[in-house]
Coordinates of C-alpha atoms and ligand atoms in Angstrom, one line a residue:
M1445 CA -34.4 50.6 -88.9
L1446 CA -36.5 50.6 -92.1
E1447 CA -34.4 50.3 -95.2
P1448 CA -35.2 53.5 -97.4
A1449 CA -36.8 52.4 -100.7
Y1450 CA -34.1 52.6 -103.4
Q1451 CA -34.9 52.8 -107.1
A1452 CA -31.5 51.4 -107.9
D1453 CA -28.3 50.5 -106.1
V1454 CA -26.3 52.9 -108.2
V1455 CA -27.4 55.7 -110.5
V1456 CA -24.8 56.5 -113.3
V1457 CA -25.1 60.0 -114.7
G1458 CA -24.0 60.0 -118.5
A1459 CA -24.2 57.3 -121.1
G1460 CA -20.8 58.0 -122.8
V1461 CA -18.3 55.0 -123.0
A1462 CA -17.2 55.7 -119.3
G1463 CA -20.7 55.5 -117.8
L1464 CA -21.7 52.6 -120.0
A1465 CA -18.5 50.6 -119.2
A1466 CA -19.0 51.3 -115.4
A1467 CA -22.6 50.2 -115.6
H1468 CA -21.6 46.9 -117.5
R1469 CA -19.1 46.2 -114.5
L1470 CA -21.6 47.0 -111.8
T1471 CA -24.6 45.0 -113.4
S1472 CA -22.3 42.0 -114.1
Q1473 CA -21.7 41.9 -110.3
G1474 CA -25.5 41.9 -109.5
V1475 CA -25.5 45.6 -108.6
T1476 CA -28.9 47.1 -109.9
T1477 CA -27.9 50.2 -112.0
T1478 CA -29.7 53.0 -113.7
V1479 CA -27.9 55.0 -116.2
L1480 CA -29.5 58.5 -117.0
E1481 CA -28.4 60.2 -120.2
A1482 CA -29.4 63.7 -121.0
A1483 CA -29.1 63.3 -124.8
H1484 CA -31.5 61.1 -126.9
G1485 CA -29.0 58.5 -127.6
V1486 CA -26.0 56.9 -125.9
G1487 CA -22.3 57.4 -126.8
G1488 CA -21.6 61.0 -125.8
R1489 CA -18.6 62.2 -127.8
M1490 CA -18.5 58.9 -129.6
A1491 CA -21.6 59.6 -131.6
T1492 CA -21.9 58.7 -135.4
E1493 CA -24.1 60.8 -137.7
K1494 CA -25.8 59.0 -140.5
V1495 CA -26.2 61.1 -143.7
D1496 CA -27.3 59.7 -147.2
G1497 CA -25.7 56.2 -146.5
F1498 CA -22.5 57.7 -144.9
R1499 CA -21.5 57.2 -141.3
L1500 CA -19.7 60.3 -140.0
D1501 CA -18.0 60.2 -136.7
R1502 CA -17.6 63.3 -134.6
I1503 CA -14.3 62.1 -133.3
G1504 CA -11.8 62.4 -136.2
R1505 CA -9.7 59.5 -135.8
L1506 CA -9.1 56.3 -134.1
L1507 CA -8.9 54.4 -131.1
S1508 CA -5.3 54.4 -130.1
A1509 CA -5.6 50.9 -128.9
A1510 CA -2.3 50.6 -127.2
Y1511 CA -2.8 53.1 -124.6
P1512 CA -2.5 51.3 -121.2
G1513 CA -6.1 50.6 -120.9
P1514 CA -8.7 48.5 -119.2
H1515 CA -9.6 45.0 -120.1
L1516 CA -13.4 45.0 -119.9
A1517 CA -15.2 41.9 -118.8
P1518 CA -15.3 39.3 -121.4
G1519 CA -18.6 38.0 -122.8
L1520 CA -19.4 41.1 -124.9
D1521 CA -20.3 40.8 -128.6
G1522 CA -17.9 43.6 -129.5
P1523 CA -17.5 45.7 -132.6
V1524 CA -15.0 44.7 -135.3
L1525 CA -12.0 47.0 -135.1
L1526 CA -10.3 47.9 -138.5
P1527 CA -6.7 48.9 -138.6
Y1528 CA -5.2 51.7 -140.7
A1529 CA -2.3 50.8 -142.9
P1530 CA 0.8 50.5 -140.8
G1531 CA 2.6 53.7 -139.8
V1532 CA 1.6 57.0 -141.4
L1533 CA 2.1 58.9 -144.6
L1534 CA 4.0 62.2 -144.1
H1535 CA 3.5 65.0 -146.7
S1536 CA 6.5 67.2 -147.1
E1537 CA 7.7 69.4 -149.8
G1538 CA 5.1 68.0 -152.3
R1539 CA 5.9 64.3 -151.6
R1540 CA 4.5 61.6 -149.4
H1541 CA 6.6 59.3 -147.4
R1542 CA 5.6 56.4 -145.2
A1543 CA 6.9 56.4 -141.6
G1544 CA 6.7 54.6 -138.4
V1545 CA 5.9 51.1 -139.8
P1546 CA 6.1 48.4 -137.1
A1547 CA 8.4 45.8 -138.6
G1548 CA 8.7 42.1 -139.3
T1549 CA 7.1 39.7 -136.9
R1550 CA 7.2 42.0 -134.0
G1551 CA 5.1 44.3 -136.0
A1552 CA 2.6 41.7 -136.5
R1553 CA 2.6 40.8 -132.8
S1554 CA 2.4 44.4 -131.7
A1555 CA -0.5 45.1 -134.0
R1556 CA -2.4 42.3 -132.3
G1557 CA -1.3 43.7 -128.9
A1558 CA -2.4 47.1 -129.9
L1559 CA -5.7 45.9 -130.7
H1560 CA -6.0 43.8 -127.5
A1561 CA -7.0 46.6 -125.0
V1562 CA -10.1 47.7 -127.1
R1563 CA -10.7 44.2 -128.5
A1564 CA -11.1 43.0 -124.9
L1565 CA -14.4 44.6 -125.4
A1566 CA -15.1 41.9 -127.9
S1567 CA -14.9 38.3 -126.8
A1568 CA -15.5 37.0 -130.3
P1569 CA -13.9 39.3 -132.8
R1570 CA -14.8 38.6 -136.3
A1571 CA -12.3 38.4 -139.2
V1572 CA -10.8 41.8 -140.0
P1573 CA -11.0 42.4 -143.8
A1574 CA -7.6 43.4 -145.2
P1575 CA -7.7 47.1 -146.2
R1576 CA -6.9 47.8 -149.8
R1577 CA -3.3 49.3 -149.9
T1578 CA -1.9 51.2 -152.8
V1579 CA 1.3 52.0 -150.9
P1580 CA 3.1 49.0 -149.8
A1581 CA 4.5 48.8 -146.3
P1582 CA 8.3 48.5 -146.2
L1583 CA 9.9 45.9 -144.0
A1584 CA 12.6 46.7 -141.6
P1585 CA 14.7 44.2 -139.7
G1586 CA 12.8 42.2 -137.0
G1587 CA 12.4 44.1 -133.6
T1588 CA 12.8 47.6 -135.0
V1589 CA 10.5 50.3 -136.0
A1590 CA 11.1 51.4 -139.6
V1591 CA 10.9 55.3 -139.6
A1592 CA 10.7 56.3 -143.1
R1593 CA 11.3 55.0 -146.7
P1594 CA 14.9 55.8 -147.6
R1595 CA 14.0 58.3 -150.3
T1596 CA 15.8 61.4 -151.2
G1597 CA 13.9 64.3 -149.8
A1598 CA 12.3 62.3 -147.0
P1599 CA 11.3 64.7 -144.2
L1600 CA 13.2 62.8 -141.6
G1601 CA 16.8 63.8 -142.3
T1602 CA 19.7 61.4 -143.1
A1603 CA 19.7 57.7 -143.0
V1604 CA 21.5 57.9 -139.6
D1605 CA 18.9 60.3 -138.2
Q1606 CA 16.2 57.9 -139.3
A1607 CA 18.0 54.9 -137.7
R1608 CA 18.4 56.8 -134.4
L1609 CA 14.6 57.6 -134.4
G1610 CA 13.7 54.1 -135.3
A1611 CA 15.8 52.8 -132.3
A1612 CA 14.3 55.4 -130.1
L1613 CA 10.7 54.4 -131.0
T1614 CA 11.5 50.7 -130.6
R1615 CA 13.0 51.3 -127.2
L1616 CA 9.9 53.3 -126.3
A1617 CA 7.5 50.5 -127.4
H1618 CA 9.3 48.2 -125.0
T1619 CA 9.4 50.5 -122.0
P1620 CA 7.0 49.7 -119.1
V1621 CA 4.3 52.2 -118.7
E1622 CA 5.3 52.7 -115.0
R1623 CA 8.7 53.8 -116.1
L1624 CA 7.3 56.4 -118.6
L1625 CA 5.1 57.7 -115.9
A1626 CA 8.1 58.2 -113.7
R1627 CA 10.0 60.2 -116.0
P1628 CA 10.5 64.0 -115.5
E1629 CA 7.5 65.9 -116.7
L1630 CA 7.7 68.9 -119.2
P1631 CA 5.5 70.3 -121.9
A1632 CA 5.9 67.8 -124.7
A1633 CA 7.5 70.4 -127.1
E1634 CA 10.2 71.2 -124.5
A1635 CA 10.8 67.6 -123.8
L1636 CA 11.2 66.8 -127.5
A1637 CA 13.7 69.6 -128.0
A1638 CA 15.8 68.3 -125.0
R1639 CA 16.1 64.8 -126.3
G1640 CA 18.9 65.4 -128.6
L1641 CA 17.0 64.5 -131.8
P1642 CA 17.7 66.5 -135.0
P1643 CA 15.3 69.3 -135.5
R1644 CA 14.3 67.8 -138.9
T1645 CA 13.4 64.6 -137.1
I1646 CA 11.3 66.5 -134.6
D1647 CA 9.6 68.9 -137.0
G1648 CA 9.2 66.3 -139.9
F1649 CA 7.8 63.4 -137.9
L1650 CA 7.5 63.7 -134.2
R1651 CA 5.6 67.0 -134.1
P1652 CA 3.0 66.2 -136.7
L1653 CA 2.5 62.7 -135.3
L1654 CA 2.1 63.8 -131.7
A1655 CA -0.1 66.7 -132.6
A1656 CA -2.5 64.1 -134.3
L1657 CA -2.2 61.7 -131.5
L1658 CA -2.9 64.2 -128.7
C1659 CA -5.2 66.6 -130.6
D1660 CA -2.7 69.2 -129.4
P1661 CA -1.2 71.3 -132.3
D1662 CA 1.2 73.3 -129.8
L1663 CA 2.3 70.1 -127.8
T1664 CA 1.7 71.6 -124.5
T1665 CA 0.6 68.2 -123.2
S1666 CA 2.6 66.5 -120.5
S1667 CA 5.7 64.8 -122.0
R1668 CA 4.6 61.5 -120.0
C1669 CA 1.2 61.5 -121.8
A1670 CA 3.1 62.3 -125.2
D1671 CA 5.4 59.4 -124.4
L1672 CA 2.4 57.1 -123.7
A1673 CA 0.9 58.2 -127.0
L1674 CA 4.1 57.5 -128.9
R1675 CA 4.6 54.2 -127.2
A1676 CA 1.0 53.2 -128.3
F1677 CA 1.9 54.3 -131.9
A1678 CA 5.3 52.4 -131.8
G1679 CA 3.6 49.3 -130.4
G1680 CA 0.6 49.0 -132.7
R1681 CA -1.7 50.4 -135.2
P1682 CA -4.6 52.9 -134.9
V1683 CA -8.1 51.4 -135.5
L1684 CA -11.6 52.4 -136.3
P1685 CA -14.6 50.5 -135.0
A1686 CA -16.5 49.1 -138.0
G1687 CA -19.7 51.1 -138.7
G1688 CA -18.6 54.2 -136.7
A1689 CA -17.4 55.3 -133.3
E1690 CA -20.8 54.7 -131.9
A1691 CA -20.4 50.9 -132.3
V1692 CA -18.3 50.8 -129.0
P1693 CA -20.9 52.5 -126.7
E1694 CA -23.7 50.8 -128.5
M1695 CA -22.1 47.5 -127.8
L1696 CA -21.7 48.4 -124.1
A1697 CA -25.3 49.6 -124.0
R1698 CA -26.5 46.2 -125.4
S1699 CA -24.6 44.3 -122.7
L1700 CA -26.8 45.9 -120.0
P1701 CA -30.0 44.4 -118.6
P1702 CA -33.0 45.8 -120.4
G1703 CA -34.3 49.1 -118.9
T1704 CA -30.9 50.1 -117.5
V1705 CA -30.4 53.0 -119.8
H1706 CA -32.9 56.1 -119.7
T1707 CA -32.1 58.6 -122.5
G1708 CA -33.5 62.1 -122.4
V1709 CA -33.1 62.4 -118.6
R1710 CA -31.1 65.4 -117.4
V1711 CA -29.6 65.2 -113.9
T1712 CA -29.6 68.6 -112.2
S1713 CA -28.1 67.8 -108.9
V1714 CA -26.5 64.8 -107.2
A1715 CA -26.1 63.6 -103.5
T1716 CA -24.5 60.5 -102.0
N1717 CA -28.0 58.6 -102.0
S1718 CA -30.1 60.4 -104.7
V1719 CA -30.0 62.4 -107.9
T1720 CA -32.5 65.0 -109.0
T1721 CA -33.6 65.1 -112.6
A1722 CA -35.3 67.7 -114.7
E1723 CA -37.9 65.1 -116.0
H1724 CA -38.4 62.5 -113.3
G1725 CA -37.9 64.3 -110.0
V1726 CA -35.7 62.7 -107.3
I1727 CA -34.4 59.1 -107.7
R1728 CA -33.0 57.3 -104.6
C1729 CA -30.1 55.0 -104.7
R1730 CA -27.1 53.8 -102.6
A1731 CA -24.4 55.4 -104.7
V1732 CA -24.1 58.0 -107.5
L1733 CA -21.4 57.8 -110.2
V1734 CA -21.1 61.0 -112.3
A1735 CA -19.9 59.9 -115.7
T1736 CA -20.3 63.1 -117.7
D1737 CA -17.7 65.3 -119.4
A1738 CA -15.5 67.5 -117.3
R1739 CA -17.6 70.6 -117.4
A1740 CA -20.9 68.9 -116.6
A1741 CA -19.2 67.0 -113.9
A1742 CA -18.0 70.3 -112.3
E1743 CA -21.5 71.7 -112.4
L1744 CA -22.9 68.7 -110.6
L1745 CA -19.9 68.4 -108.2
P1746 CA -18.8 72.0 -107.4
G1747 CA -15.1 72.1 -106.5
L1748 CA -14.2 69.6 -109.3
R1749 CA -11.5 71.3 -111.6
V1750 CA -12.5 72.3 -115.1
P1751 CA -9.5 71.7 -117.4
D1752 CA -8.8 73.7 -120.6
F1753 CA -9.9 71.9 -123.7
H1754 CA -8.5 71.3 -127.2
P1755 CA -11.0 72.3 -129.9
V1756 CA -11.3 69.8 -132.8
T1757 CA -13.0 70.1 -136.1
V1758 CA -13.7 67.2 -138.4
V1759 CA -14.6 67.8 -142.0
H1760 CA -16.2 65.0 -144.0
H1761 CA -16.1 65.0 -147.8
T1762 CA -17.1 62.5 -150.4
T1763 CA -15.9 61.8 -154.0
D1764 CA -16.3 59.1 -156.5
D1765 CA -12.6 59.4 -157.5
P1766 CA -10.6 59.0 -154.1
P1767 CA -6.9 59.6 -153.9
A1768 CA -4.6 56.7 -154.0
T1769 CA -3.4 56.7 -150.5
G1770 CA -4.9 53.5 -149.4
A1771 CA -5.9 53.0 -145.8
S1772 CA -3.3 55.4 -144.6
L1773 CA -3.4 58.1 -142.1
L1774 CA -1.9 61.2 -143.9
L1775 CA -0.2 63.9 -141.9
D1776 CA 1.2 67.2 -143.0
A1777 CA 4.6 67.7 -141.8
D1778 CA 4.9 71.1 -143.4
R1779 CA 1.9 72.6 -141.6
G1780 CA 1.0 74.1 -144.8
G1781 CA -2.8 74.6 -143.9
P1782 CA -5.5 73.8 -141.4
V1783 CA -5.5 69.9 -141.7
A1784 CA -3.5 68.1 -139.2
H1785 CA -4.4 64.7 -140.5
T1786 CA -6.8 63.0 -143.1
A1787 CA -7.6 59.7 -144.5
V1788 CA -9.9 58.0 -146.9
V1789 CA -11.7 56.3 -144.0
S1790 CA -13.9 54.2 -146.4
R1791 CA -10.8 52.5 -147.4
V1792 CA -10.3 51.4 -143.7
D1793 CA -14.1 50.8 -143.2
P1794 CA -16.0 50.3 -146.4
S1795 CA -19.3 50.4 -144.4
R1796 CA -18.9 54.1 -143.9
A1797 CA -19.8 55.0 -147.4
P1798 CA -22.3 53.8 -150.0
A1799 CA -21.2 51.7 -152.9
G1800 CA -19.2 53.8 -155.4
R1801 CA -18.5 56.7 -153.0
A1802 CA -15.4 57.4 -150.9
L1803 CA -15.6 59.1 -147.4
V1804 CA -12.5 61.4 -146.8
S1805 CA -12.4 62.6 -143.2
S1806 CA -10.0 65.3 -142.2
T1807 CA -9.2 66.9 -138.7
V1808 CA -8.4 70.4 -138.0
L1809 CA -6.8 71.1 -134.6
G1810 CA -7.1 74.4 -132.7
P1811 CA -9.1 77.4 -133.6
V1812 CA -11.2 77.0 -136.7
P1813 CA -10.5 79.1 -139.8
S1814 CA -13.4 81.5 -141.0
D1815 CA -14.1 79.5 -144.2
V1816 CA -13.1 76.1 -142.9
D1817 CA -14.4 74.1 -145.7
A1818 CA -12.7 76.2 -148.4
A1819 CA -9.4 76.2 -146.6
V1820 CA -9.5 72.5 -145.9
R1821 CA -10.2 71.7 -149.7
I1822 CA -7.3 73.7 -150.8
H1823 CA -5.0 72.1 -148.3
L1824 CA -6.5 68.6 -149.2
S1825 CA -5.8 69.1 -152.8
R1826 CA -2.1 69.7 -151.9
L1827 CA -1.8 66.8 -149.4
Y1828 CA -3.5 64.2 -151.8
G1829 CA -2.1 65.8 -155.0
T1830 CA -5.4 65.9 -156.7
S1831 CA -8.2 68.4 -157.3
T1832 CA -10.8 68.6 -154.6
A1833 CA -13.0 71.1 -156.4
R1834 CA -15.8 68.5 -157.2
W1835 CA -15.6 66.9 -153.7
E1836 CA -18.9 67.2 -151.9
T1837 CA -18.9 68.4 -148.2
L1838 CA -21.1 66.1 -146.0
A1839 CA -20.5 67.6 -142.6
V1840 CA -18.4 69.9 -140.6
H1841 CA -18.3 68.9 -136.9
H1842 CA -16.8 71.4 -134.5
A1843 CA -16.3 70.6 -130.9
A1844 CA -14.9 73.5 -128.8
E1845 CA -14.4 71.3 -125.7
A1846 CA -13.5 68.0 -127.6
V1847 CA -10.5 66.8 -125.5
P1848 CA -9.5 67.9 -122.0
A1849 CA -5.9 69.3 -122.1
M1850 CA -3.4 67.3 -120.2
R1851 CA -0.7 70.0 -119.4
P1852 CA 2.0 69.1 -116.9
P1853 CA 1.6 68.2 -114.1
H1854 CA -1.0 65.7 -115.4
D1855 CA -2.3 63.1 -113.0
P1856 CA -3.6 60.2 -115.0
H1857 CA -5.1 58.6 -111.9
R1858 CA -7.2 61.4 -110.5
P1859 CA -9.3 60.2 -107.6
V1860 CA -12.7 58.6 -108.6
R1861 CA -14.1 58.1 -105.2
L1862 CA -15.1 61.6 -103.8
L1863 CA -17.2 60.3 -100.7
A1864 CA -18.6 57.0 -99.7
G1865 CA -21.6 57.1 -102.1
L1866 CA -20.3 59.7 -104.6
Y1867 CA -18.0 58.8 -107.4
V1868 CA -16.8 60.4 -110.7
C1869 CA -15.2 59.0 -113.9
G1870 CA -14.6 60.1 -117.5
D1871 CA -11.7 60.9 -119.6
H1872 CA -11.0 64.0 -117.4
R1873 CA -9.9 61.6 -114.5
D1874 CA -7.3 59.8 -116.6
T1875 CA -6.0 60.4 -120.1
S1876 CA -8.2 62.4 -122.5
T1877 CA -8.8 59.3 -124.7
V1878 CA -11.4 56.6 -125.1
Q1879 CA -9.1 54.4 -123.4
G1880 CA -8.7 56.9 -120.5
A1881 CA -12.4 57.1 -120.2
L1882 CA -12.7 53.3 -120.0
H1883 CA -9.9 53.1 -117.5
S1884 CA -11.5 55.7 -115.2
A1885 CA -14.7 53.6 -115.4
E1886 CA -13.0 50.6 -114.4
R1887 CA -11.3 52.4 -111.2
A1888 CA -14.7 54.0 -110.3
S1889 CA -16.8 50.8 -110.6
A1890 CA -14.1 48.9 -108.6
A1891 CA -14.4 51.6 -105.7
I1892 CA -18.2 51.4 -105.7
L1893 CA -18.2 47.5 -105.6
A1894 CA -15.7 47.7 -102.7
D1895 CA -17.9 50.3 -100.8
L1896 CA -21.2 48.4 -101.5
G1897 CA -19.6 45.2 -100.4
A1898 CA -20.5 43.6 -103.9
G1899 CA -21.1 39.9 -103.6
R1900 CA -23.9 40.4 -101.0
P1901 CA -27.4 40.2 -102.6
M1902 CA -28.6 43.5 -103.8
H1903 CA -32.2 44.8 -103.8
T1904 CA -34.5 44.7 -106.9
A1905 CA -34.9 47.9 -108.7
E1906 CA -38.2 49.8 -108.8
P1907 CA -39.3 51.5 -112.1
L1908 CA -38.6 55.2 -112.5
P1909 CA -41.4 57.5 -111.8
A1910 CA -43.2 58.8 -114.9
A1911 CA -42.0 62.0 -116.5
S1912 CA -43.9 65.1 -115.2
A1913 CA -45.9 67.0 -117.8
A1914 CA -43.8 70.2 -117.2
Ligands
FAD10 C1 -13.7 65.8 -132.2 C2 -13.2 64.8 -131.2 C3 -12.1 63.9 -131.6 C4 -11.6 62.9 -130.6 N1 -10.6 62.2 -131.0 C5 -10.1 61.2 -130.2 C6 -9.2 60.3 -130.7 O1 -8.7 60.3 -131.9 N2 -8.9 59.2 -129.9 C7 -9.4 59.1 -128.7 O2 -8.9 58.2 -127.9 N3 -10.2 59.9 -128.2 C8 -10.7 60.9 -128.9 N4 -11.6 61.9 -128.5 C9 -12.0 61.8 -127.0 C10 -13.1 60.8 -126.8 O3 -14.2 60.9 -127.7 C11 -13.5 61.0 -125.3 O4 -12.3 61.0 -124.5 C12 -14.4 59.9 -124.9 O5 -15.5 59.6 -125.7 C13 -14.9 60.4 -123.6 O6 -16.0 59.6 -123.0 P1 -16.7 59.9 -121.7 O7 -17.7 58.9 -121.4 O8 -15.7 60.2 -120.6 O9 -17.5 61.3 -121.9 P2 -18.7 61.7 -122.9 O10 -18.5 60.9 -124.2 O11 -18.6 63.1 -123.0 O12 -20.0 61.2 -122.3 C14 -20.6 61.9 -121.2 C15 -22.2 61.8 -121.3 O13 -22.7 62.5 -120.3 C16 -23.9 63.1 -120.7 N5 -24.3 64.2 -119.7 C17 -23.7 65.3 -119.5 N6 -24.3 66.1 -118.6 C18 -25.4 65.3 -118.2 C19 -26.4 65.5 -117.2 N7 -26.5 66.6 -116.6 N8 -27.4 64.5 -117.1 C20 -27.3 63.4 -117.8 N9 -26.4 63.1 -118.8 C21 -25.4 64.1 -119.0 C22 -23.5 63.6 -122.1 O14 -24.7 63.9 -122.9 C23 -22.6 62.4 -122.7 O15 -23.5 61.5 -123.3 C24 -12.1 62.8 -129.4 C25 -13.2 63.7 -129.0 C26 -13.8 64.5 -129.8 C27 -15.0 65.3 -129.6

């Protein structure tokens, strides 16, 4: 039998973090891989816009690095990951209170552990510059999570309430993931109410924190995913990749053999042994991995479920007189406006703003108000306790389908092998996070390698046909 002429062993559709991480795995096992990306750059939702010396992420926050995640192959020159100040600042009744600080030596260990999953992307992490902090982190007895500063008016109730919450978070940080995933599953809001915690603790701390971690203001997310997110928070610090979210996909793209990634190529249909593109006709291969967002995946693979999505809007401001909240993530416990969380991100990562300017990035969850910038400015002036009238708006990024909803029952290990030769990965197969996207890529590339019998010599890729003039 004549072997059909393949142009690659595997075609990966989509150059977000999932597609690029899968391509990295495949190429490092000698599997010739072509990544086709419809946009003109890599990164998908982890894009970073450059405006007048500012680096503006579309994703509002952080890599929640302690999610159970993949450990990508070592040997990559990875991005520097910069941690926020420990815990969060909660704004309530006109005051700010620090909460959720990992304590003592365990805190230091867990911050390292939290960075590990994503830092596994980086074999040689460079020194992390200490962020400037104007609010010192309180210490609690070793092995516990300090929940709030013991101040009058703290949003978390009495000292006993705070101690109970601290103990609950500490237990969570040490609970194995498998045990969390075996717990009964409810919407997170219902599960919180059933846990016997005081309403003040729930409304003053857990609700705003979980809303921020899950991009879900109504807490309809599966309680198991909420527990994973809280576990990640209790076990480590959120981080930002230095230079912008795009640093992670760019690092993955750089790790691939030259010529692997083709941008500006939109795939219009897929089969087990070929893809059809709008620009280059048919490309033959031995396997196809669809690594797009959930909606595009369902268009290419009819029958695939399209989830609901949580909309997210990120508003970027600049000022030459930044508020004194250090490198902290500030949450509004009172829900007194559209902003769910905000931070002076140039304090976490100075490279995101030109000298003498600060970058303040604020996230609005759910439907966006009509004059979002005005509403956000008013809210920010209350949260930071300073006038925002002279702040300059740099960008308003709205993503209607930012994050796939994870309502119960949520399966964080959706199948990634649809048929021999046809595979799918992306955050919609796992948890709706960067970590989930990476984890799904790991599962999908493992399935492809097993089916292709990796280890046997693969063929040499032919160049892609030239783009048609049409
Ligand atoms: C506003 C916002 C805030 C977020 N906040 C967080 C957060 O705080 N923490 C967190 O962990 N995660 C967050 N996320 C989610 C995170 O960004 C995603 O989970 C992750 O980036 C998904 O990666 P992916 O590779 O699965 O998909 P994508 O990044 O969507 O990549 C898919 C790629 O496929 C390409 N594509 C689609 N169709 C085709 C086609 N037909 N042909 C070729 N290419 C195609 C797309 O152009 C895209 O580049 C946020 C997302 C947004 C938008």
